[in-house]
Amino acid sequence: TALSCVAWFGVGAVAERIPRALLKRHKVARNEDLFLPNLVHHAISSGLAAFAWAMDEMADVPEPRRSFECLPSNSLAADVIIPIQLGYSLHELAWGLLRKQQAIIFHACMITTILALVCISGSHPHVARLPIMNLSTIFLILRSVDLGAVVNRCVDLAFVFSFFMLRIVLCPLWWCKFLSYAYSTEVRMWGPCMYGYYIVILSIVGGLLVHGLNAYWFVMIVRKMARMLIGREEIREDGVGVNGPDKTK
């Protein structure tokens, strides 16, 4: 985790050497200092999560039974992805504190707390597939770059579609299957890594926070799209989106 945090600061240092004129030429929107670290982080984490998911699907004992029986991880990716995520969250927290960005501080604190508890419990290999949600964030990041009108529209559609499929459908489905397995089995049948009900309670609390926030943001996305369709919100000519309200108009 510490190595991951240092590595992300290294990526940030590289990003700071990118000429601001180049960023502005491609109309990179807000949070320029986080653009490259964000893009690299979400590409790596979603790729590792997809690999971990594929390995889970090929395993003899599937999830969530594998988690409850405390079986070893299927791949190195499953072992390292959550510590990498935790390192990035610490980097994001430090960035937010240095620049006094309250929204980033709140987000980083919440994610850091959840990931730290998961790592401390030793259950991080069993949730290695969850960062596949970060795939949708790649398209969100790309919305802050002018790639041309047609590509910009494709990025918008890819963001909405991937957000819905991964954050509203797939990951909540995995969460429900995990809780359903916990409900349908006896605690005495669970492995020692479950610490009685501790991991299940952590899953309930963390799931409510994460899936609740994803549901909230999806409602905001749908409302924004509806306003654009009925003409109450103007679509910028260059098609460039921003990670928040556009205050340039």
PDB file of N, CA and C in Angstrom, residues 103-173:
ATOM      1  N   ALA A 103     -14.706  18.066  -1.277  1.00  0.00           N
ATOM      2  CA  ALA A 103     -15.379  16.919  -1.899  1.00  0.00           C
ATOM      3  C   ALA A 103     -14.409  15.752  -2.072  1.00  0.00           C
ATOM      4  N   ILE A 104     -13.184  16.048  -2.514  1.00  0.00           N
ATOM      5  CA  ILE A 104     -12.181  15.013  -2.707  1.00  0.00           C
ATOM      6  C   ILE A 104     -11.754  14.432  -1.366  1.00  0.00           C
ATOM      7  N   ILE A 105     -11.624  15.267  -0.343  1.00  0.00           N
ATOM      8  CA  ILE A 105     -11.252  14.801   0.992  1.00  0.00           C
ATOM      9  C   ILE A 105     -12.304  13.834   1.532  1.00  0.00           C
ATOM     10  N   PHE A 106     -13.586  14.193   1.389  1.00  0.00           N
ATOM     11  CA  PHE A 106     -14.665  13.334   1.877  1.00  0.00           C
ATOM     12  C   PHE A 106     -14.660  11.990   1.158  1.00  0.00           C
ATOM     13  N   HIS A 107     -14.560  12.033  -0.172  1.00  0.00           N
ATOM     14  CA  HIS A 107     -14.557  10.807  -0.967  1.00  0.00           C
ATOM     15  C   HIS A 107     -13.370   9.934  -0.596  1.00  0.00           C
ATOM     16  N   ALA A 108     -12.185  10.531  -0.490  1.00  0.00           N
ATOM     17  CA  ALA A 108     -10.981   9.771  -0.185  1.00  0.00           C
ATOM     18  C   ALA A 108     -11.034   9.175   1.221  1.00  0.00           C
ATOM     19  N   CYS A 109     -11.566   9.920   2.177  1.00  0.00           N
ATOM     20  CA  CYS A 109     -11.687   9.406   3.550  1.00  0.00           C
ATOM     21  C   CYS A 109     -12.614   8.195   3.601  1.00  0.00           C
ATOM     22  N   MET A 110     -13.738   8.269   2.907  1.00  0.00           N
ATOM     23  CA  MET A 110     -14.692   7.170   2.918  1.00  0.00           C
ATOM     24  C   MET A 110     -14.092   5.916   2.278  1.00  0.00           C
ATOM     25  N   ILE A 111     -13.487   6.083   1.096  1.00  0.00           N
ATOM     26  CA  ILE A 111     -12.913   4.940   0.392  1.00  0.00           C
ATOM     27  C   ILE A 111     -11.718   4.369   1.159  1.00  0.00           C
ATOM     28  N   THR A 112     -10.884   5.253   1.721  1.00  0.00           N
ATOM     29  CA  THR A 112      -9.717   4.798   2.480  1.00  0.00           C
ATOM     30  C   THR A 112     -10.141   3.981   3.692  1.00  0.00           C
ATOM     31  N   THR A 113     -11.169   4.429   4.398  1.00  0.00           N
ATOM     32  CA  THR A 113     -11.647   3.713   5.582  1.00  0.00           C
ATOM     33  C   THR A 113     -12.151   2.322   5.214  1.00  0.00           C
ATOM     34  N   ILE A 114     -12.968   2.246   4.177  1.00  0.00           N
ATOM     35  CA  ILE A 114     -13.518   0.953   3.753  1.00  0.00           C
ATOM     36  C   ILE A 114     -12.408   0.008   3.299  1.00  0.00           C
ATOM     37  N   LEU A 115     -11.489   0.511   2.465  1.00  0.00           N
ATOM     38  CA  LEU A 115     -10.418  -0.347   1.946  1.00  0.00           C
ATOM     39  C   LEU A 115      -9.455  -0.772   3.049  1.00  0.00           C
ATOM     40  N   ALA A 116      -9.186   0.119   4.005  1.00  0.00           N
ATOM     41  CA  ALA A 116      -8.293  -0.227   5.112  1.00  0.00           C
ATOM     42  C   ALA A 116      -8.892  -1.353   5.954  1.00  0.00           C
ATOM     43  N   LEU A 117     -10.193  -1.270   6.234  1.00  0.00           N
ATOM     44  CA  LEU A 117     -10.858  -2.326   7.004  1.00  0.00           C
ATOM     45  C   LEU A 117     -10.832  -3.655   6.254  1.00  0.00           C
ATOM     46  N   VAL A 118     -11.021  -3.588   4.943  1.00  0.00           N
ATOM     47  CA  VAL A 118     -10.986  -4.804   4.124  1.00  0.00           C
ATOM     48  C   VAL A 118      -9.594  -5.432   4.153  1.00  0.00           C
ATOM     49  N   CYS A 119      -8.550  -4.589   4.008  1.00  0.00           N
ATOM     50  CA  CYS A 119      -7.174  -5.100   4.012  1.00  0.00           C
ATOM     51  C   CYS A 119      -6.792  -5.658   5.383  1.00  0.00           C
ATOM     52  N   ILE A 120      -7.182  -4.968   6.455  1.00  0.00           N
ATOM     53  CA  ILE A 120      -6.871  -5.425   7.805  1.00  0.00           C
ATOM     54  C   ILE A 120      -7.516  -6.780   8.083  1.00  0.00           C
ATOM     55  N   SER A 121      -8.727  -6.966   7.585  1.00  0.00           N
ATOM     56  CA  SER A 121      -9.441  -8.230   7.809  1.00  0.00           C
ATOM     57  C   SER A 121      -8.857  -9.377   6.997  1.00  0.00           C
ATOM     58  N   GLY A 122      -8.057  -9.055   5.976  1.00  0.00           N
ATOM     59  CA  GLY A 122      -7.473 -10.087   5.123  1.00  0.00           C
ATOM     60  C   GLY A 122      -8.412 -10.599   4.053  1.00  0.00           C
ATOM     61  N   SER A 123      -9.539  -9.938   3.872  1.00  0.00           N
ATOM     62  CA  SER A 123     -10.525 -10.410   2.895  1.00  0.00           C
ATOM     63  C   SER A 123     -10.390  -9.719   1.536  1.00  0.00           C
ATOM     64  N   HIS A 124      -9.327  -8.950   1.356  1.00  0.00           N
ATOM     65  CA  HIS A 124      -9.195  -8.178   0.117  1.00  0.00           C
ATOM     66  C   HIS A 124      -9.135  -9.026  -1.162  1.00  0.00           C
ATOM     67  N   PRO A 125      -8.574 -10.256  -1.152  1.00  0.00           N
ATOM     68  CA  PRO A 125      -8.594 -11.022  -2.409  1.00  0.00           C
ATOM     69  C   PRO A 125     -10.002 -11.382  -2.873  1.00  0.00           C
ATOM     70  N   HIS A 126     -10.946 -11.438  -1.926  1.00  0.00           N
ATOM     71  CA  HIS A 126     -12.296 -11.864  -2.275  1.00  0.00           C
ATOM     72  C   HIS A 126     -13.164 -10.732  -2.835  1.00  0.00           C
ATOM     73  N   VAL A 127     -12.669  -9.519  -2.789  1.00  0.00           N
ATOM     74  CA  VAL A 127     -13.418  -8.388  -3.370  1.00  0.00           C
ATOM     75  C   VAL A 127     -12.618  -7.768  -4.517  1.00  0.00           C
ATOM     76  N   ALA A 128     -11.637  -8.514  -5.031  1.00  0.00           N
ATOM     77  CA  ALA A 128     -10.743  -7.980  -6.056  1.00  0.00           C
ATOM     78  C   ALA A 128     -11.458  -7.639  -7.351  1.00  0.00           C
ATOM     79  N   ARG A 129     -12.620  -8.244  -7.577  1.00  0.00           N
ATOM     80  CA  ARG A 129     -13.351  -7.983  -8.820  1.00  0.00           C
ATOM     81  C   ARG A 129     -14.096  -6.655  -8.790  1.00  0.00           C
ATOM     82  N   LEU A 130     -14.362  -6.116  -7.606  1.00  0.00           N
ATOM     83  CA  LEU A 130     -15.199  -4.924  -7.493  1.00  0.00           C
ATOM     84  C   LEU A 130     -14.640  -3.673  -8.185  1.00  0.00           C
ATOM     85  N   PRO A 131     -13.316  -3.452  -8.185  1.00  0.00           N
ATOM     86  CA  PRO A 131     -12.811  -2.261  -8.885  1.00  0.00           C
ATOM     87  C   PRO A 131     -13.079  -2.239 -10.387  1.00  0.00           C
ATOM     88  N   ILE A 132     -13.745  -3.266 -10.926  1.00  0.00           N
ATOM     89  CA  ILE A 132     -14.133  -3.201 -12.335  1.00  0.00           C
ATOM     90  C   ILE A 132     -15.081  -2.020 -12.566  1.00  0.00           C
ATOM     91  N   MET A 133     -15.682  -1.528 -11.479  1.00  0.00           N
ATOM     92  CA  MET A 133     -16.510  -0.321 -11.575  1.00  0.00           C
ATOM     93  C   MET A 133     -15.728   0.857 -12.135  1.00  0.00           C
ATOM     94  N   ASN A 134     -14.398   0.844 -11.926  1.00  0.00           N
ATOM     95  CA  ASN A 134     -13.569   1.964 -12.374  1.00  0.00           C
ATOM     96  C   ASN A 134     -13.531   2.116 -13.889  1.00  0.00           C
ATOM     97  N   LEU A 135     -13.978   1.090 -14.599  1.00  0.00           N
ATOM     98  CA  LEU A 135     -14.012   1.197 -16.063  1.00  0.00           C
ATOM     99  C   LEU A 135     -14.886   2.370 -16.504  1.00  0.00           C
ATOM    100  N   SER A 136     -16.021   2.566 -15.826  1.00  0.00           N
ATOM    101  CA  SER A 136     -16.897   3.674 -16.203  1.00  0.00           C
ATOM    102  C   SER A 136     -16.231   5.019 -15.937  1.00  0.00           C
ATOM    103  N   THR A 137     -15.368   5.065 -14.915  1.00  0.00           N
ATOM    104  CA  THR A 137     -14.701   6.327 -14.580  1.00  0.00           C
ATOM    105  C   THR A 137     -13.702   6.727 -15.652  1.00  0.00           C
ATOM    106  N   ILE A 138     -13.153   5.759 -16.384  1.00  0.00           N
ATOM    107  CA  ILE A 138     -12.248   6.093 -17.487  1.00  0.00           C
ATOM    108  C   ILE A 138     -12.961   6.981 -18.501  1.00  0.00           C
ATOM    109  N   PHE A 139     -14.198   6.634 -18.821  1.00  0.00           N
ATOM    110  CA  PHE A 139     -14.960   7.437 -19.785  1.00  0.00           C
ATOM    111  C   PHE A 139     -15.328   8.801 -19.193  1.00  0.00           C
ATOM    112  N   LEU A 140     -15.554   8.842 -17.880  1.00  0.00           N
ATOM    113  CA  LEU A 140     -15.823  10.124 -17.233  1.00  0.00           C
ATOM    114  C   LEU A 140     -14.606  11.043 -17.341  1.00  0.00           C
ATOM    115  N   ILE A 141     -13.426  10.481 -17.121  1.00  0.00           N
ATOM    116  CA  ILE A 141     -12.192  11.262 -17.231  1.00  0.00           C
ATOM    117  C   ILE A 141     -11.996  11.752 -18.668  1.00  0.00           C
ATOM    118  N   LEU A 142     -12.273  10.877 -19.637  1.00  0.00           N
ATOM    119  CA  LEU A 142     -12.094  11.242 -21.038  1.00  0.00           C
ATOM    120  C   LEU A 142     -13.096  12.307 -21.483  1.00  0.00           C
ATOM    121  N   ARG A 143     -14.198  12.466 -20.736  1.00  0.00           N
ATOM    122  CA  ARG A 143     -15.168  13.509 -21.073  1.00  0.00           C
ATOM    123  C   ARG A 143     -14.575  14.905 -20.870  1.00  0.00           C
ATOM    124  N   SER A 144     -13.474  14.993 -20.128  1.00  0.00           N
ATOM    125  CA  SER A 144     -12.872  16.301 -19.895  1.00  0.00           C
ATOM    126  C   SER A 144     -11.868  16.672 -20.980  1.00  0.00           C
ATOM    127  N   VAL A 145     -11.769  15.843 -22.025  1.00  0.00           N
ATOM    128  CA  VAL A 145     -10.836  16.093 -23.119  1.00  0.00           C
ATOM    129  C   VAL A 145     -11.607  16.225 -24.423  1.00  0.00           C
ATOM    130  N   ASP A 146     -11.201  17.171 -25.260  1.00  0.00           N
ATOM    131  CA  ASP A 146     -11.854  17.345 -26.556  1.00  0.00           C
ATOM    132  C   ASP A 146     -11.270  16.345 -27.544  1.00  0.00           C
ATOM    133  N   LEU A 147     -12.041  15.325 -27.883  1.00  0.00           N
ATOM    134  CA  LEU A 147     -11.609  14.295 -28.827  1.00  0.00           C
ATOM    135  C   LEU A 147     -12.322  14.425 -30.168  1.00  0.00           C
ATOM    136  N   GLY A 148     -13.036  15.522 -30.352  1.00  0.00           N
ATOM    137  CA  GLY A 148     -13.838  15.694 -31.557  1.00  0.00           C
ATOM    138  C   GLY A 148     -15.296  15.395 -31.264  1.00  0.00           C
ATOM    139  N   ALA A 149     -16.192  16.062 -31.971  1.00  0.00           N
ATOM    140  CA  ALA A 149     -17.622  15.993 -31.661  1.00  0.00           C
ATOM    141  C   ALA A 149     -18.162  14.566 -31.650  1.00  0.00           C
ATOM    142  N   VAL A 150     -17.817  13.767 -32.673  1.00  0.00           N
ATOM    143  CA  VAL A 150     -18.356  12.404 -32.776  1.00  0.00           C
ATOM    144  C   VAL A 150     -17.817  11.525 -31.657  1.00  0.00           C
ATOM    145  N   VAL A 151     -16.506  11.562 -31.440  1.00  0.00           N
ATOM    146  CA  VAL A 151     -15.899  10.739 -30.384  1.00  0.00           C
ATOM    147  C   VAL A 151     -16.398  11.171 -29.016  1.00  0.00           C
ATOM    148  N   ASN A 152     -16.575  12.471 -28.829  1.00  0.00           N
ATOM    149  CA  ASN A 152     -17.083  12.963 -27.544  1.00  0.00           C
ATOM    150  C   ASN A 152     -18.454  12.373 -27.240  1.00  0.00           C
ATOM    151  N   ARG A 153     -19.318  12.314 -28.246  1.00  0.00           N
ATOM    152  CA  ARG A 153     -20.648  11.732 -28.051  1.00  0.00           C
ATOM    153  C   ARG A 153     -20.543  10.235 -27.719  1.00  0.00           C
ATOM    154  N   CYS A 154     -19.628   9.537 -28.394  1.00  0.00           N
ATOM    155  CA  CYS A 154     -19.431   8.113 -28.119  1.00  0.00           C
ATOM    156  C   CYS A 154     -18.932   7.891 -26.699  1.00  0.00           C
ATOM    157  N   VAL A 155     -18.039   8.771 -26.236  1.00  0.00           N
ATOM    158  CA  VAL A 155     -17.531   8.683 -24.864  1.00  0.00           C
ATOM    159  C   VAL A 155     -18.670   8.904 -23.875  1.00  0.00           C
ATOM    160  N   ASP A 156     -19.537   9.876 -24.159  1.00  0.00           N
ATOM    161  CA  ASP A 156     -20.686  10.131 -23.288  1.00  0.00           C
ATOM    162  C   ASP A 156     -21.566   8.885 -23.160  1.00  0.00           C
ATOM    163  N   LEU A 157     -21.881   8.278 -24.306  1.00  0.00           N
ATOM    164  CA  LEU A 157     -22.739   7.086 -24.301  1.00  0.00           C
ATOM    165  C   LEU A 157     -22.064   5.920 -23.585  1.00  0.00           C
ATOM    166  N   ALA A 158     -20.750   5.757 -23.823  1.00  0.00           N
ATOM    167  CA  ALA A 158     -20.009   4.680 -23.163  1.00  0.00           C
ATOM    168  C   ALA A 158     -19.990   4.875 -21.654  1.00  0.00           C
ATOM    169  N   PHE A 159     -19.874   6.131 -21.213  1.00  0.00           N
ATOM    170  CA  PHE A 159     -19.873   6.411 -19.779  1.00  0.00           C
ATOM    171  C   PHE A 159     -21.208   6.028 -19.152  1.00  0.00           C
ATOM    172  N   VAL A 160     -22.310   6.475 -19.749  1.00  0.00           N
ATOM    173  CA  VAL A 160     -23.635   6.189 -19.189  1.00  0.00           C
ATOM    174  C   VAL A 160     -23.909   4.685 -19.193  1.00  0.00           C
ATOM    175  N   PHE A 161     -23.599   4.019 -20.308  1.00  0.00           N
ATOM    176  CA  PHE A 161     -23.868   2.583 -20.422  1.00  0.00           C
ATOM    177  C   PHE A 161     -23.036   1.781 -19.420  1.00  0.00           C
ATOM    178  N   SER A 162     -21.723   2.078 -19.341  1.00  0.00           N
ATOM    179  CA  SER A 162     -20.858   1.328 -18.435  1.00  0.00           C
ATOM    180  C   SER A 162     -21.195   1.618 -16.978  1.00  0.00           C
ATOM    181  N   PHE A 163     -21.571   2.864 -16.662  1.00  0.00           N
ATOM    182  CA  PHE A 163     -21.971   3.210 -15.293  1.00  0.00           C
ATOM    183  C   PHE A 163     -23.188   2.382 -14.890  1.00  0.00           C
ATOM    184  N   PHE A 164     -24.167   2.315 -15.775  1.00  0.00           N
ATOM    185  CA  PHE A 164     -25.390   1.577 -15.467  1.00  0.00           C
ATOM    186  C   PHE A 164     -25.114   0.078 -15.316  1.00  0.00           C
ATOM    187  N   MET A 165     -24.409  -0.506 -16.274  1.00  0.00           N
ATOM    188  CA  MET A 165     -24.200  -1.950 -16.264  1.00  0.00           C
ATOM    189  C   MET A 165     -23.309  -2.401 -15.105  1.00  0.00           C
ATOM    190  N   LEU A 166     -22.265  -1.631 -14.811  1.00  0.00           N
ATOM    191  CA  LEU A 166     -21.308  -2.058 -13.785  1.00  0.00           C
ATOM    192  C   LEU A 166     -21.715  -1.643 -12.382  1.00  0.00           C
ATOM    193  N   ARG A 167     -22.147  -0.383 -12.225  1.00  0.00           N
ATOM    194  CA  ARG A 167     -22.398   0.164 -10.885  1.00  0.00           C
ATOM    195  C   ARG A 167     -23.838  -0.004 -10.415  1.00  0.00           C
ATOM    196  N   ILE A 168     -24.764  -0.110 -11.332  1.00  0.00           N
ATOM    197  CA  ILE A 168     -26.177  -0.227 -10.955  1.00  0.00           C
ATOM    198  C   ILE A 168     -26.679  -1.667 -11.070  1.00  0.00           C
ATOM    199  N   VAL A 169     -26.082  -2.442 -11.981  1.00  0.00           N
ATOM    200  CA  VAL A 169     -26.558  -3.820 -12.194  1.00  0.00           C
ATOM    201  C   VAL A 169     -25.583  -4.853 -11.630  1.00  0.00           C
ATOM    202  N   LEU A 170     -24.367  -4.917 -12.174  1.00  0.00           N
ATOM    203  CA  LEU A 170     -23.460  -6.026 -11.883  1.00  0.00           C
ATOM    204  C   LEU A 170     -22.976  -6.067 -10.431  1.00  0.00           C
ATOM    205  N   CYS A 171     -22.367  -4.973  -9.954  1.00  0.00           N
ATOM    206  CA  CYS A 171     -21.801  -4.986  -8.596  1.00  0.00           C
ATOM    207  C   CYS A 171     -22.875  -5.126  -7.508  1.00  0.00           C
ATOM    208  N   PRO A 172     -24.023  -4.452  -7.605  1.00  0.00           N
ATOM    209  CA  PRO A 172     -25.084  -4.721  -6.629  1.00  0.00           C
ATOM    210  C   PRO A 172     -25.577  -6.174  -6.683  1.00  0.00           C
ATOM    211  N   LEU A 173     -25.559  -6.782  -7.878  1.00  0.00           N
ATOM    212  CA  LEU A 173     -25.950  -8.191  -7.998  1.00  0.00           C
ATOM    213  C   LEU A 173     -24.980  -9.081  -7.228  1.00  0.00           C
TER     214      LEU A 173
END
